[in-house]
mmCIF file of C-alpha atoms in Angstrom:
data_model
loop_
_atom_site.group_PDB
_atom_site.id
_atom_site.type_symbol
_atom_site.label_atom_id
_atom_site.label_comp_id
_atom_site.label_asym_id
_atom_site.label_seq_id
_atom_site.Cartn_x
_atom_site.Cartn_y
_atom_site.Cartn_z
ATOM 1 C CA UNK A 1 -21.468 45.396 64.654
ATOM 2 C CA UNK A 2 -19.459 44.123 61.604
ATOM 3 C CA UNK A 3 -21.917 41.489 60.927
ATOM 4 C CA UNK A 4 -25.070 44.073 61.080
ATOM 5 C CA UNK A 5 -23.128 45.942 58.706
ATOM 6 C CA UNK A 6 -22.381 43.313 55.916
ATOM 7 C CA UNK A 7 -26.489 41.768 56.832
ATOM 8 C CA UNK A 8 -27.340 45.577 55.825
ATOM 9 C CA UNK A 9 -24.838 45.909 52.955
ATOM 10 C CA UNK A 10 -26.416 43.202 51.507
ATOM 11 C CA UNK A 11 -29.581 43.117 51.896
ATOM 12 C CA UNK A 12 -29.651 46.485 50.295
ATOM 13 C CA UNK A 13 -27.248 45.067 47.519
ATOM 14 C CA UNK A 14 -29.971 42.261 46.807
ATOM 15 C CA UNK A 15 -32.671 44.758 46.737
ATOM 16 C CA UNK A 16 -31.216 46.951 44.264
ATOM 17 C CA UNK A 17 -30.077 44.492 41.660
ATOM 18 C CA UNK A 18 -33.767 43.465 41.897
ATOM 19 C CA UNK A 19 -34.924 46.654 41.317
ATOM 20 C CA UNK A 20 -32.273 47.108 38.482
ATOM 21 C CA UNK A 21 -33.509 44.471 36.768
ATOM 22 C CA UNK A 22 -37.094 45.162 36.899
ATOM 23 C CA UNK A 23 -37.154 48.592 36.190
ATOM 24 C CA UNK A 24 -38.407 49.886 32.654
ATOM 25 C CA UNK A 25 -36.248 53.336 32.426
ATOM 26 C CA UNK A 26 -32.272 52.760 31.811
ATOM 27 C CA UNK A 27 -31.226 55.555 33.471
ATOM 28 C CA UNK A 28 -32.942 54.179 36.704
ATOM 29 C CA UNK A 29 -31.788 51.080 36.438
ATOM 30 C CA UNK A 30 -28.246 52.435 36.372
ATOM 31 C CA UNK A 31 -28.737 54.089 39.274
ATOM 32 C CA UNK A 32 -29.821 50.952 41.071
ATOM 33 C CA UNK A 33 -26.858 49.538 39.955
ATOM 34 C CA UNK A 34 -24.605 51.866 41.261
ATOM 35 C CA UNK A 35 -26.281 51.676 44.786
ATOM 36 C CA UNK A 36 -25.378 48.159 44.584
ATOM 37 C CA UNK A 37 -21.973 48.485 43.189
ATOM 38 C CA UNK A 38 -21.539 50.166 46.720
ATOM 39 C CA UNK A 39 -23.196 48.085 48.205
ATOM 40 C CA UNK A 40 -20.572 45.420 47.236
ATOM 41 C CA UNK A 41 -17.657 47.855 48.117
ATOM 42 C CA UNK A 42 -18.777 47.699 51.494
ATOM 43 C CA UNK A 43 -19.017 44.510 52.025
ATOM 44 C CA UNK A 44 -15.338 44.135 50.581
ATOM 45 C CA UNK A 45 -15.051 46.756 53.538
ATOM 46 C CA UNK A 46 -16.165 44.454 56.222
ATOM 47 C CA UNK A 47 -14.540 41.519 55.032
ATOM 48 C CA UNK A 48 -11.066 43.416 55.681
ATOM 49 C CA UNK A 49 -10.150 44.039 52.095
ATOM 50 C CA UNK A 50 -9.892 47.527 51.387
ATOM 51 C CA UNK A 51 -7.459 47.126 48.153
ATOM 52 C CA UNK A 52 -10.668 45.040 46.620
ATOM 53 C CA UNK A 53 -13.289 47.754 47.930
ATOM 54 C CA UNK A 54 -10.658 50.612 45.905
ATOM 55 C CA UNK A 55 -10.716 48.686 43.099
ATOM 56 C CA UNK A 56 -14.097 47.780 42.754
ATOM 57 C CA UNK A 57 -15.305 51.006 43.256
ATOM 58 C CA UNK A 58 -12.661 52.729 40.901
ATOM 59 C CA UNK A 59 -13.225 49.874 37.821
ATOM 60 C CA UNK A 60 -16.612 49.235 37.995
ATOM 61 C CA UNK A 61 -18.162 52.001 39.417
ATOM 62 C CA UNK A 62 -15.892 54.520 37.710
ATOM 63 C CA UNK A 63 -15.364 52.802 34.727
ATOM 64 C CA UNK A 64 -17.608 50.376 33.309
ATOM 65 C CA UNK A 65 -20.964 52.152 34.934
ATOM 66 C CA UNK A 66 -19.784 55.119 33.369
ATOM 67 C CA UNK A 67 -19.624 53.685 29.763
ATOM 68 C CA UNK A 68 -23.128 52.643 30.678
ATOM 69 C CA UNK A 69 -24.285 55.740 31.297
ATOM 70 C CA UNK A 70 -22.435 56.974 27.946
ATOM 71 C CA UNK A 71 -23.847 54.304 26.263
ATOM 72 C CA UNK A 72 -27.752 55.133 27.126
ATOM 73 C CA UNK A 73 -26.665 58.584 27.029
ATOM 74 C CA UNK A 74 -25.819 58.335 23.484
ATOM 75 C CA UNK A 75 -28.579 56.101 22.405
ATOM 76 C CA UNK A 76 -31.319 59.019 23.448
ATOM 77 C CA UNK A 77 -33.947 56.319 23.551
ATOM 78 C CA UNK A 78 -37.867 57.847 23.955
ATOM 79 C CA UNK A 79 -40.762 55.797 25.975
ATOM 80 C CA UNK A 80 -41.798 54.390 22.783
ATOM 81 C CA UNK A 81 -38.714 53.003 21.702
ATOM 82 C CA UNK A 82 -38.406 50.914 25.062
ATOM 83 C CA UNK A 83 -40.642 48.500 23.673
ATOM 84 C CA UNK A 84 -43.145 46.329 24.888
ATOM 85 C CA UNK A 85 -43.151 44.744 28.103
ATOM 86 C CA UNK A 86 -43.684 41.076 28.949
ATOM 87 C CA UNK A 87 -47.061 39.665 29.337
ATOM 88 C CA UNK A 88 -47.115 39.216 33.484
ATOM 89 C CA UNK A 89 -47.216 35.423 32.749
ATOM 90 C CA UNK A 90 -43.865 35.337 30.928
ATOM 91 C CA UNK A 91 -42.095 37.504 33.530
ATOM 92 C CA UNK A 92 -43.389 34.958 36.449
ATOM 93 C CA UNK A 93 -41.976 32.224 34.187
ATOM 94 C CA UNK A 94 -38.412 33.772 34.097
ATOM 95 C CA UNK A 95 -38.420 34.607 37.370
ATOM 96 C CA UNK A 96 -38.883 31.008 37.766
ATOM 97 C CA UNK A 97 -36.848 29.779 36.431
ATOM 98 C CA UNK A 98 -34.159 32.082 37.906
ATOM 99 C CA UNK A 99 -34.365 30.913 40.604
ATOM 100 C CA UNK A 100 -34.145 27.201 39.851
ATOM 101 C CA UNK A 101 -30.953 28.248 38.368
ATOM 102 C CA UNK A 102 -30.102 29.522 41.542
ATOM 103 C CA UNK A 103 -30.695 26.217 43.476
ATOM 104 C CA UNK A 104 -29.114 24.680 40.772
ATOM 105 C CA UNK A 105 -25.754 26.409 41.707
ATOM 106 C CA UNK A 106 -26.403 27.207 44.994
ATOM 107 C CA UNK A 107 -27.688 23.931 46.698
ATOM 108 C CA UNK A 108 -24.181 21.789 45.736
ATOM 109 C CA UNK A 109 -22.288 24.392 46.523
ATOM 110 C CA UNK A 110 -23.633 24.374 50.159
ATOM 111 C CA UNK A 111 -23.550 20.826 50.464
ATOM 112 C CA UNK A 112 -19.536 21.507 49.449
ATOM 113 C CA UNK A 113 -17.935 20.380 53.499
ATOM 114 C CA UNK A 114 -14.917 22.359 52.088
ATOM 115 C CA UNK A 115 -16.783 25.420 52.035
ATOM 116 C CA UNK A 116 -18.754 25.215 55.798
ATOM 117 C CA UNK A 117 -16.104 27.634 56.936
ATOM 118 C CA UNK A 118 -14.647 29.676 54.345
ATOM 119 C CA UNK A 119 -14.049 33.307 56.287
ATOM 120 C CA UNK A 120 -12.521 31.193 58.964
ATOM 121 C CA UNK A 121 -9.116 30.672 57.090
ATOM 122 C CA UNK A 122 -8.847 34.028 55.914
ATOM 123 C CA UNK A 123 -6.647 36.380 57.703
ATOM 124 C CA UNK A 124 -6.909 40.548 57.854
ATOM 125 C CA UNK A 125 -4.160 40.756 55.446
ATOM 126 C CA UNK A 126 -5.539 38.410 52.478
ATOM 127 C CA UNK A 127 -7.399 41.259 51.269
ATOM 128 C CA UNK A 128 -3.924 43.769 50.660
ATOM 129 C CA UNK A 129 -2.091 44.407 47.661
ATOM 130 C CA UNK A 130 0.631 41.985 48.054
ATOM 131 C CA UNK A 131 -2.032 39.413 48.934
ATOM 132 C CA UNK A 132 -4.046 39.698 45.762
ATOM 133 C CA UNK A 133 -0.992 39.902 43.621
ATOM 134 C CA UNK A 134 0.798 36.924 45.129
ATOM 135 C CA UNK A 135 -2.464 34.876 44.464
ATOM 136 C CA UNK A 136 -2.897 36.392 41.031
ATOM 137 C CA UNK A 137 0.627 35.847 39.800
ATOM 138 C CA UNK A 138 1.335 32.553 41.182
ATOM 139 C CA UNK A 139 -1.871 30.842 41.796
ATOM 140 C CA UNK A 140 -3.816 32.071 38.743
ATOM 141 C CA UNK A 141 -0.867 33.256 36.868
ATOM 142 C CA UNK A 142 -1.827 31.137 33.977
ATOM 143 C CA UNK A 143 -5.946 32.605 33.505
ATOM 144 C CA UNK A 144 -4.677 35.553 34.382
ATOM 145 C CA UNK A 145 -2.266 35.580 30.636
ATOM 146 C CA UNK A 146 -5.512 33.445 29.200
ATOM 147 C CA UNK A 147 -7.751 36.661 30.347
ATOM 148 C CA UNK A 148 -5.685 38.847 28.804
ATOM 149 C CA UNK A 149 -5.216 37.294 25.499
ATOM 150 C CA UNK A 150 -9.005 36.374 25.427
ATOM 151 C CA UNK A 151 -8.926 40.663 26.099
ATOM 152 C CA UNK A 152 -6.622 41.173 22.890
ATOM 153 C CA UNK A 153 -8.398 38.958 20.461
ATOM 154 C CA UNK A 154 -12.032 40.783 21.535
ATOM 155 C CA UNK A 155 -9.936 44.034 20.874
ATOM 156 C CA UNK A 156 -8.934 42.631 17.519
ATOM 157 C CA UNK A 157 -12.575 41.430 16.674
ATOM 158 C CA UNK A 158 -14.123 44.588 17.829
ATOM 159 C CA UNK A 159 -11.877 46.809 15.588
ATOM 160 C CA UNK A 160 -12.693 44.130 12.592
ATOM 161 C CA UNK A 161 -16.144 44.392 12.623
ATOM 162 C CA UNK A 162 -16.269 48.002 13.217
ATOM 163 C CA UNK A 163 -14.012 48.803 10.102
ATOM 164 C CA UNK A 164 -15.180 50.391 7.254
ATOM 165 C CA UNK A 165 -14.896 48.901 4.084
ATOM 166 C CA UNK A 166 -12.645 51.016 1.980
ATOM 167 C CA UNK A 167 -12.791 50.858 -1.771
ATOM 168 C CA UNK A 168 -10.053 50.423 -3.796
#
């Protein structure tokens, strides 16, 4: 049952980030992505790790797809400020070479032997709040500091740029 559930999950997940991308409208696309931000969630679901479903769901869902939303909310943009669309020759070409991107990534990381098994060391628990933390603090407790001083200096550079110049 679990593994019709995560084959559904995402399959639909794949389907809708294709349509997100290839749809002309914003607001649609949005919408797409929030059917696979879901998506996602449930697969964190299946994979016994409901603290990552919460939080996925609460930050990116709740958070960064709503500052989307505000974003094309506030921008107000009409049909003909969309802009043009791709001849259908340049859009095959992309697509393209997507996907040899893809294989590029994907093919050594399947030929990785320390990968043939990964679900098979996990246990029910690696998924909980003390899990995630002890692996964020002591495993990655180093990028996790480098995150959020790489988080701090965008802060910085945002509030720079967006300054006004005052005169004196």
């Amino acid at each position: 049952m679990t593994t019709a559930v995560f084959a559904g999950a995402a399959t639909v997940a794949l389907v809708s980030a294709l349509l997100m991308v290839t749809r002309r409208n914003p607001i649609y696309s949005a919408v797409w992505l929030l059917v696979s931000f879901i998506c996602v969630a449930v697969v964190f679901l299946v994979l016994q790790a409901p603290f990552l479903a919460a939080i996925h769901v609460l930050v990116y869902t709740g958070a960064i797809l709503v500052l989307f939303l505000f974003v094309i909310m506030l921008l107000n943009l009409r049909d003909d400020e969309l802009g043009e669309e791709y001849p259908l020759a340049v859009r095959i070409l992309v697509a393209g070479l997507c996907a040899v991107l893809f294989l590029v990534l994907a093919v050594p990381i399947s030929r990785d032997p320390s990968l043939r098994e990964p679900l098979s060391a996990l246990t029910p628990g690696d998924g909980s709040v003390e899990a995630v933390g002890r692996v964020l603090f002591n495993t990655y407790g180093l990028q996790f500091e480098l995150v959020s001083v790489l988080i701090i200096v965008a802060m910085l550079g945002s509030m720079i740029l967006a300054k006004k110049t005052l005169k004196v």
